[in-house]
């Protein structure tokens, strides 16, 4: 059986340079490659959201690059009518970091899955976050290996029965938000594939952030892990399960906002009934703190009690950095580096010359 | 300083080895002696030898550091086999190096260091300076520590420690006197180095002068030597470079010549780290260096930078090459320029990280899954690393392919004079970046006459495209599982590499030679020296050295077939010979050594002789 | 069910391919048809073909899944080239597979699925069942969907969806009728599978019977075929296995035979993942499986387990092999047993993950820095994977070395009958673990007659020792930078591998054969089939298939030299031929294909014929 | 130059099996390999502390394994008269995890440097911590690459000038404690090479912990990063710089305990003067909480204000796990797996037999 597509080929607009101010539309970001995800896959919703959002940023397709890893999520780059690299498993952050270093003028996105980003690629991810490389990283977390047909992932819950763990996974999963915060991430958010309003809001905030921005996207894999996030999306459960974090707002959720998050006397956070504790006791979310401890504490909600899971921006605290200045300096230096400068460099500090006769060494 | 009345004998060439404890500053002395020798117009070659440990306990064998210099009044090609003079700053230095000496060689020993304690640390039961064990050699016992202390005595601000540390300068001064070389360059180096530390400067200068003066006055040494300016050297402006510096400069030159910016992503590893250190300093040339989290990331960053239109480079040694394999395979598939530098060291595994070897050739050829051919270039001498780096860049850019550049620890650390090229005469490298074509379609895998594909870098409207490691259809670049297409692409990737234009293999042959000696990479100097000796002895012989290993020069088969006997000499277990045998079905002979050291001229002379 | 009155024609062999959408259950039908065929005592071989996408849109070409079975009354060796019957459940299945058919082949099409919408999805402009484009074939249009719906109609609890899904059972029933095979095994399989879901069971059984009944009653098909029990088959108890299962069982057998526990550390990758899935289920055999965070970790875990005295195994495919290289090099240096299984797929880079290839051989040989030789074993047929795994274990344990076992996607997925071995006759593997010697010294690098070193596992007082990747002195195992020692160890590691006892290469030769055909690994069946056809045509020919690739059997050179012409056939760009040319300096011919598919018997027959 | 040692050879006690209860001494853990660190290297102190401490554990050398990576710290395994593997760079946790899986009866230690564990080996470390593999991991943090002669490490401070960063490191360092907590580590401690009492105390606690235990050891590299931790060890500064965490104790430090750590009104932690806030306001350390948020917040002290750095156990919260039971079950299964069982396995569920004549297939 054979199949061939045209994913690699560019869809171009016929004209080389746009004339006049260019109005970008969703279509500008849609490649003509046929999408090849399973019917009902959450990846479709994320793709649509990203394509729908990008025109608002104003960076044209030719200055946007999507770098993806291997996995179902990794196919993303083929569907964007931007420049794109579908790399190798786990290495997208490395490829993207090199690209961003060489080309600070581009808008560089990384698309990765939970296996790609957190299993084989874990090291590159935490280092990209530590270095605060200006990448927008979309982590499609379906808590399973999709492309390889259903093995356990580092975000699969303990006890999960998969093809590779027929007697249940023995391991505790990573909490991607906590891991990122532990690595020193300056921007960490979580959202859900299906949420047409929340997802673009997270993208918007990530783009506004000067450094590395990680967005964990809960993504349903109807084939190998269907319904993993149903509690957060289904009408009858989501009110009690979903905690929306909003900077500067008291953290409150549930029907009529009856639950909230409060700080216990010992300092740990917990879910409480507003009726019991009073509105004023509610924790006010502050994503902008330099100290990531509050964000970290919030990341533990949901992990521990299983009941309620926060989405939104956990941390958004730009780090002062001279990276942009360094980069600009290097670009300027390169631009003004001439053959004469090269000659000087080749000569170094210690030369001597040999005359035509071979004699007469001098300094 | 004027030279004194002792007689001066003229020599054609001399090999000096400075040896001492890691803390004794032997590399520094060696470097300065190289400077003063270079400006005299001698040809020269040097080889430092560092201990494997960072700082093994002082006085132990493991802590010995040495620096060898070979200088001559005619062209020379290697740092030399056996030193004529060994400067031994302590018993361990003597013990670790004495076996390299031939009968009659001179040992200049710092006798102050031959204390009972130091002798014991070096594992001597009796003092070799006294027990007659060195009688094959001329031994000069000089109390360098005492004499240095005396020289700095009374200098107001000089601490005893500074004084003690200056004894290496005493040795330098003495050797400069012995070989009749003015110390001016060394002095001005000290001026600069210690500009901020006057007392240290004074101490060092005093020690240097004391060493010279000691030579003039001592009765221990009754005559001097000189080595005249080399006359068979091409005219021009020279400097000394080691392979690391030459590689770095070659990359910067490629960046300037191509108009691309240079991005080096690397992860430290001996001996490749030095290249990172070196390039990190070239901020003024706009060089971006990144110390990546590991070698995989380093390769990925270089490739990502290449996608962005930079000259992406990554450098490492053996273990790091293993890790980069998958990314190099991706680069083969993406068909993007990228330079991978492997500064080979002795393997396998961690092996002997401070020793040299040429055992990564087959890995460079085949060390990736699937059919993933790529060009391989190697460097033959420290200064030729400059050309090799430029050649790697030329191939990578013109053919849109990762290139592996093989150097080795010996090349990286060894120095020689380099005729600085005229930059305006260096060939320009036109990256021929794809331009917007306005046609409405862009085919990223359309090929040109070189079989190379367009390099379309982000920023150009109309050329947006997606590429990846899955097999792609030609020319659209779309994913394809079509059997015929896979065959086509496999063939094209192969044909592209096979079709790379490389210079013909040059043979340096006597008309009636029956034996051809073949080498590749860093054995160049050794093989040429041995060949020269054979000729001096009246033998007829031919020699060729590969600089391009994939593809091989087009005339390779013809040359190999022209000689009844062909000997392939390598610092490995016979890797090139395997490739050549397979390619040409010729019963080539192999001389293959894995001892973590360069081939020696004497050893090769013997091997050649035995086959004449 | 009794067979009806239609005439039954006896055939020697038949190839059937079931093709449909991924959702149509073709693998399941194929598996059940295999079961009913196996118990009839036919020889058989099967090959599934999965789509590259997880679940491409229903009805598209990308979503087509197929299963081919070749069965016969005599020994057969491949799943066959061209199907005699193609069952096409929808237009895409027809389109993707029709090119594999020869003139006169039968197409059984589910005509219900040939709707305008489905035709469009498959890229047909007109209906091929009607436009005459299939006139070279015998086309049977059967409304399977409708007939299945009718069969389950009125069954109380059967949902329409269950009913619809059962149409694959209709196809199975029809084919069973057509080839005269009782459905009992399939029925009892359904009983088990749907034990908990009675309505589904009923629907499936009804569909199965309806298919059979349709055959008996329809006027579309007027006679049946039968294939008699194979008589040239060795007596014994058989089961069908694919290469994955056989490999897994071979490893478990090695564990039992050696007394070691089995630890498999692996990272999922197509097609190697299945081995992880399979072994993960063998909890009752004490098999420990770990899904590591990546391939590097997986190799490290296997090696760590080996240090602890387990049979450490890691399995992967091409890209994962790249990543394991450094750890394999460490294993070479540590000289510990370890098995690395490479289920090859089409490369380079991500390549074509669902297609087969043999292009990792040179990487297995040379894909590590430094001189790091290791043994390579390959499997020739699905069931022979069992023996190959045992052989890999035997070599690894006896010689204390990592072993690379090369299989491929074709072997992994393809099935054949397997004569189940008598476990008591499997050779025992004595790990000869080091025992406390009380002598006060333990030398971890003292070698035995096999050049192997002691395997001293933690827990034994007196054998505490430290080993690592730095070159070590023999026999103490201490770190050594000594040149002669490095040469010695390099030589010994090489000699150990070169000296491994492997079975002689067997040649299946006609006395007057002038052409020897050589293959390795999974091309065995194809080459033997082609050779048989040549013979049936009166030609004289010889064939040999390598199972050990490093070292090569001792008689290899002798055999190669015995034939004027030697053809080496491979599913790569000519990798084995490179090794053989280099080793034996013989001008061997190469037939090398990289199309992501197994070699075909017809193609090889043609190639052989052209050289006779 | 050549050098050869005897590091690999075993020092044995002459007798194969000890008779009677064995009294272990420090000497039992000292190999006769010559130590090859630079004079004054902090590694010596750690080696002595470990060798001095191990007899107390009661696990004899033959059941102890040290697995190390590459780096100066990696040499550690040669100096222990136990079983040992000097692996490859960054992979010690992987080797050790495989060993621990195969041999639950052994006491397995990992020795690694800041580059080894956090740069190239970062992924293996975080996964070993996530999986809670029963390894005792000693992370020698000298904030520099020692063995390769002085490059920047992922724990080097921003702006640091090293051979590879001649214009200063542009990157924020990792906080190893925070990273480990983000990864889900159940035991995380920090100590200092020179502290002869504190270091063994941390070792003791780590050994008592059933899962993965990470001890970050601040280690001085006198050659390439001398004095990195002087503030914490020198008499005139250490009182104000070192915060000793003790479970159940108020966190107090400085001369006469004049400083302490308190929780601010907004929940973040900060250093305060006891005189100002009163003793009762001091935070009481609690290493045993299930929620790692307090430990994480404490890890941020020192990082942010540079003034005071906590050492001690940040977190010690064993995770319920069936790993040991699973392992035991597998070992038992293997022990009772016979040739007959193998035969059964080979037969599977679907066989048929062919008679001597080749005919007569039956099921
Ligand atoms: C080096 C390497 N190892 C393994 C694989 C096989 N592989 C492809 S995708 C994948 C994991 C997919 O899971 P995830 O990252 O969660 O993405 P998803 O498919 O769920 O979107 C694996 C293991 C590979 N392609 N390369
Ligand atoms: C794959 C690989 N890459 C790089 C190296 C070189 N290398 C050896 S040790 C080391 C880092 C040492 O730093 P660290 O881990 O902090 O240990 P330290 O020497 O400071 O104790 C590096 C980069 C190697 N041996 N292997
Ligand atoms: S396997 Fe899951 S994640 Fe992958 S495309 Fe299908 S539904 Fe989406
Ligand atoms: S370089 Fe630093 S860490 Fe390494 S041994 Fe020397 S002092 Fe210790
Ligand atoms: Mg996933
Ligand atoms: Mg360090």
mmCIF file of C-alpha atoms in Angstrom, chain A residues 178-358:
data_model
loop_
_atom_site.group_PDB
_atom_site.id
_atom_site.type_symbol
_atom_site.label_atom_id
_atom_site.label_comp_id
_atom_site.label_asym_id
_atom_site.label_seq_id
_atom_site.Cartn_x
_atom_site.Cartn_y
_atom_site.Cartn_z
ATOM 1 C CA UNK A 178 4.980 21.393 38.998
ATOM 2 C CA UNK A 179 7.885 20.045 36.983
ATOM 3 C CA UNK A 180 8.059 23.196 34.916
ATOM 4 C CA UNK A 181 7.964 25.371 38.012
ATOM 5 C CA UNK A 182 10.677 23.268 39.585
ATOM 6 C CA UNK A 183 12.773 23.886 36.500
ATOM 7 C CA UNK A 184 12.348 27.619 36.896
ATOM 8 C CA UNK A 185 9.756 28.261 34.207
ATOM 9 C CA UNK A 186 8.642 31.876 34.062
ATOM 10 C CA UNK A 187 5.331 31.195 32.343
ATOM 11 C CA UNK A 188 3.227 28.132 32.997
ATOM 12 C CA UNK A 189 -0.413 27.669 32.114
ATOM 13 C CA UNK A 190 -2.881 24.842 31.720
ATOM 14 C CA UNK A 191 -5.891 24.649 29.486
ATOM 15 C CA UNK A 192 -8.231 22.185 27.759
ATOM 16 C CA UNK A 193 -8.476 21.253 24.081
ATOM 17 C CA UNK A 194 -12.181 21.866 23.825
ATOM 18 C CA UNK A 195 -12.347 25.195 25.564
ATOM 19 C CA UNK A 196 -12.665 27.612 22.683
ATOM 20 C CA UNK A 197 -12.317 30.668 24.861
ATOM 21 C CA UNK A 198 -9.821 29.639 27.449
ATOM 22 C CA UNK A 199 -7.308 28.115 25.043
ATOM 23 C CA UNK A 200 -6.872 31.270 22.934
ATOM 24 C CA UNK A 201 -6.634 33.314 26.119
ATOM 25 C CA UNK A 202 -3.691 31.197 27.209
ATOM 26 C CA UNK A 203 -2.086 31.538 23.781
ATOM 27 C CA UNK A 204 -2.495 35.297 23.992
ATOM 28 C CA UNK A 205 -0.793 35.465 27.375
ATOM 29 C CA UNK A 206 2.001 33.172 26.226
ATOM 30 C CA UNK A 207 2.719 35.327 23.197
ATOM 31 C CA UNK A 208 2.855 38.390 25.397
ATOM 32 C CA UNK A 209 5.426 36.730 27.630
ATOM 33 C CA UNK A 210 8.992 37.549 26.639
ATOM 34 C CA UNK A 211 10.601 34.241 27.658
ATOM 35 C CA UNK A 212 9.712 30.575 27.496
ATOM 36 C CA UNK A 213 6.012 29.904 27.881
ATOM 37 C CA UNK A 214 4.685 26.435 28.570
ATOM 38 C CA UNK A 215 1.028 25.655 28.046
ATOM 39 C CA UNK A 216 -0.133 22.246 29.131
ATOM 40 C CA UNK A 217 -3.188 21.342 27.078
ATOM 41 C CA UNK A 218 -5.375 18.549 28.343
ATOM 42 C CA UNK A 219 -6.184 16.723 25.142
ATOM 43 C CA UNK A 220 -8.574 13.884 24.690
ATOM 44 C CA UNK A 221 -7.401 10.803 22.820
ATOM 45 C CA UNK A 222 -10.652 9.063 21.993
ATOM 46 C CA UNK A 223 -8.850 5.955 20.773
ATOM 47 C CA UNK A 224 -6.471 5.073 23.572
ATOM 48 C CA UNK A 225 -7.520 7.138 26.546
ATOM 49 C CA UNK A 226 -11.008 8.340 25.933
ATOM 50 C CA UNK A 227 -12.594 10.556 28.475
ATOM 51 C CA UNK A 228 -9.454 11.226 30.484
ATOM 52 C CA UNK A 229 -10.612 14.770 31.073
ATOM 53 C CA UNK A 230 -14.344 14.244 30.948
ATOM 54 C CA UNK A 231 -14.734 15.342 34.528
ATOM 55 C CA UNK A 232 -13.450 18.757 33.489
ATOM 56 C CA UNK A 233 -15.540 19.089 30.377
ATOM 57 C CA UNK A 234 -18.811 17.301 30.975
ATOM 58 C CA UNK A 235 -21.698 19.445 32.039
ATOM 59 C CA UNK A 236 -22.622 17.502 35.135
ATOM 60 C CA UNK A 237 -19.168 17.407 36.662
ATOM 61 C CA UNK A 238 -17.176 20.318 35.389
ATOM 62 C CA UNK A 239 -18.528 22.916 37.748
ATOM 63 C CA UNK A 240 -17.167 21.079 40.731
ATOM 64 C CA UNK A 241 -14.051 19.829 39.020
ATOM 65 C CA UNK A 242 -12.664 22.845 37.244
ATOM 66 C CA UNK A 243 -10.942 25.672 39.052
ATOM 67 C CA UNK A 244 -10.393 28.688 36.887
ATOM 68 C CA UNK A 245 -7.351 30.665 37.950
ATOM 69 C CA UNK A 246 -7.516 34.342 37.224
ATOM 70 C CA UNK A 247 -4.854 36.758 38.256
ATOM 71 C CA UNK A 248 -6.031 39.090 41.000
ATOM 72 C CA UNK A 249 -9.248 37.175 41.566
ATOM 73 C CA UNK A 250 -10.234 35.094 44.561
ATOM 74 C CA UNK A 251 -10.113 31.453 43.581
ATOM 75 C CA UNK A 252 -13.670 30.258 43.555
ATOM 76 C CA UNK A 253 -15.476 27.557 41.655
ATOM 77 C CA UNK A 254 -18.444 25.221 41.630
ATOM 78 C CA UNK A 255 -22.072 26.007 41.029
ATOM 79 C CA UNK A 256 -22.675 29.558 42.235
ATOM 80 C CA UNK A 257 -19.022 29.662 43.241
ATOM 81 C CA UNK A 258 -19.697 27.642 46.324
ATOM 82 C CA UNK A 259 -16.193 26.191 46.635
ATOM 83 C CA UNK A 260 -12.988 28.071 46.962
ATOM 84 C CA UNK A 261 -9.343 27.629 47.726
ATOM 85 C CA UNK A 262 -8.010 28.795 51.034
ATOM 86 C CA UNK A 263 -4.697 28.660 52.793
ATOM 87 C CA UNK A 264 -4.785 26.446 55.831
ATOM 88 C CA UNK A 265 -3.290 27.506 59.098
ATOM 89 C CA UNK A 266 -0.222 25.420 58.346
ATOM 90 C CA UNK A 267 0.224 27.175 55.038
ATOM 91 C CA UNK A 268 -0.887 24.419 52.699
ATOM 92 C CA UNK A 269 -3.716 25.119 50.288
ATOM 93 C CA UNK A 270 -7.017 23.309 50.358
ATOM 94 C CA UNK A 271 -10.471 23.395 48.896
ATOM 95 C CA UNK A 272 -13.116 24.757 51.224
ATOM 96 C CA UNK A 273 -16.789 25.690 51.114
ATOM 97 C CA UNK A 274 -17.243 29.401 50.809
ATOM 98 C CA UNK A 275 -20.210 29.143 53.108
ATOM 99 C CA UNK A 276 -17.942 27.758 55.798
ATOM 100 C CA UNK A 277 -14.954 30.012 55.475
ATOM 101 C CA UNK A 278 -16.383 33.232 54.155
ATOM 102 C CA UNK A 279 -15.498 35.041 50.968
ATOM 103 C CA UNK A 280 -12.659 36.951 52.492
ATOM 104 C CA UNK A 281 -10.790 33.823 53.394
ATOM 105 C CA UNK A 282 -10.441 32.867 49.740
ATOM 106 C CA UNK A 283 -7.015 32.896 48.245
ATOM 107 C CA UNK A 284 -6.533 35.629 45.693
ATOM 108 C CA UNK A 285 -4.619 34.340 42.718
ATOM 109 C CA UNK A 286 -1.380 36.096 41.968
ATOM 110 C CA UNK A 287 0.386 34.763 38.890
ATOM 111 C CA UNK A 288 2.889 37.598 38.834
ATOM 112 C CA UNK A 289 4.906 36.828 41.923
ATOM 113 C CA UNK A 290 8.634 36.391 41.549
ATOM 114 C CA UNK A 291 8.489 33.577 44.073
ATOM 115 C CA UNK A 292 6.987 30.548 42.317
ATOM 116 C CA UNK A 293 5.837 28.947 45.564
ATOM 117 C CA UNK A 294 2.221 29.965 45.308
ATOM 118 C CA UNK A 295 2.044 28.707 41.733
ATOM 119 C CA UNK A 296 3.620 25.456 42.865
ATOM 120 C CA UNK A 297 1.157 25.074 45.712
ATOM 121 C CA UNK A 298 -1.706 25.599 43.279
ATOM 122 C CA UNK A 299 -0.248 22.972 40.970
ATOM 123 C CA UNK A 300 -0.663 20.452 43.771
ATOM 124 C CA UNK A 301 -4.389 21.009 43.931
ATOM 125 C CA UNK A 302 -6.076 18.343 41.937
ATOM 126 C CA UNK A 303 -3.057 16.142 42.169
ATOM 127 C CA UNK A 304 -3.726 15.456 45.783
ATOM 128 C CA UNK A 305 -7.450 15.453 46.181
ATOM 129 C CA UNK A 306 -8.413 14.393 42.707
ATOM 130 C CA UNK A 307 -11.482 16.500 43.002
ATOM 131 C CA UNK A 308 -10.718 19.861 41.538
ATOM 132 C CA UNK A 309 -8.196 20.849 38.930
ATOM 133 C CA UNK A 310 -7.051 24.391 38.271
ATOM 134 C CA UNK A 311 -6.631 25.681 34.747
ATOM 135 C CA UNK A 312 -5.303 29.060 33.764
ATOM 136 C CA UNK A 313 -2.023 30.812 34.265
ATOM 137 C CA UNK A 314 -0.108 29.503 37.243
ATOM 138 C CA UNK A 315 2.877 31.725 36.789
ATOM 139 C CA UNK A 316 3.647 34.677 34.579
ATOM 140 C CA UNK A 317 6.669 36.390 35.935
ATOM 141 C CA UNK A 318 9.065 37.628 33.279
ATOM 142 C CA UNK A 319 12.677 37.318 34.211
ATOM 143 C CA UNK A 320 15.040 40.207 33.663
ATOM 144 C CA UNK A 321 17.445 39.057 31.045
ATOM 145 C CA UNK A 322 20.156 40.408 28.842
ATOM 146 C CA UNK A 323 19.575 37.664 26.304
ATOM 147 C CA UNK A 324 17.912 39.959 23.793
ATOM 148 C CA UNK A 325 20.692 42.500 24.170
ATOM 149 C CA UNK A 326 23.345 39.831 23.734
ATOM 150 C CA UNK A 327 21.619 38.518 20.674
ATOM 151 C CA UNK A 328 21.281 41.961 19.163
ATOM 152 C CA UNK A 329 24.920 42.656 19.865
ATOM 153 C CA UNK A 330 25.985 39.465 18.114
ATOM 154 C CA UNK A 331 23.785 40.160 15.129
ATOM 155 C CA UNK A 332 25.248 43.627 14.836
ATOM 156 C CA UNK A 333 28.765 42.286 15.210
ATOM 157 C CA UNK A 334 28.165 39.720 12.502
ATOM 158 C CA UNK A 335 26.674 42.303 10.176
ATOM 159 C CA UNK A 336 29.704 44.542 10.488
ATOM 160 C CA UNK A 337 32.303 41.800 10.379
ATOM 161 C CA UNK A 338 34.303 42.301 7.220
ATOM 162 C CA UNK A 339 36.995 40.491 5.334
ATOM 163 C CA UNK A 340 39.434 42.904 6.886
ATOM 164 C CA UNK A 341 38.267 41.925 10.347
ATOM 165 C CA UNK A 342 38.668 38.319 9.385
ATOM 166 C CA UNK A 343 42.198 38.983 8.224
ATOM 167 C CA UNK A 344 42.966 40.614 11.556
ATOM 168 C CA UNK A 345 41.525 37.662 13.402
ATOM 169 C CA UNK A 346 43.549 35.196 11.385
ATOM 170 C CA UNK A 347 46.699 37.101 12.212
ATOM 171 C CA UNK A 348 46.176 36.924 15.948
ATOM 172 C CA UNK A 349 48.697 38.580 18.172
ATOM 173 C CA UNK A 350 51.945 36.895 17.285
ATOM 174 C CA UNK A 351 53.146 36.743 13.702
ATOM 175 C CA UNK A 352 56.396 36.769 11.837
ATOM 176 C CA UNK A 353 57.111 37.077 8.230
ATOM 177 C CA UNK A 354 59.323 35.094 5.957
ATOM 178 C CA UNK A 355 60.795 36.971 3.002
ATOM 179 C CA UNK A 356 60.840 35.710 -0.515
ATOM 180 C CA UNK A 357 64.259 34.266 0.165
ATOM 181 C CA UNK A 358 62.912 32.431 3.178
#
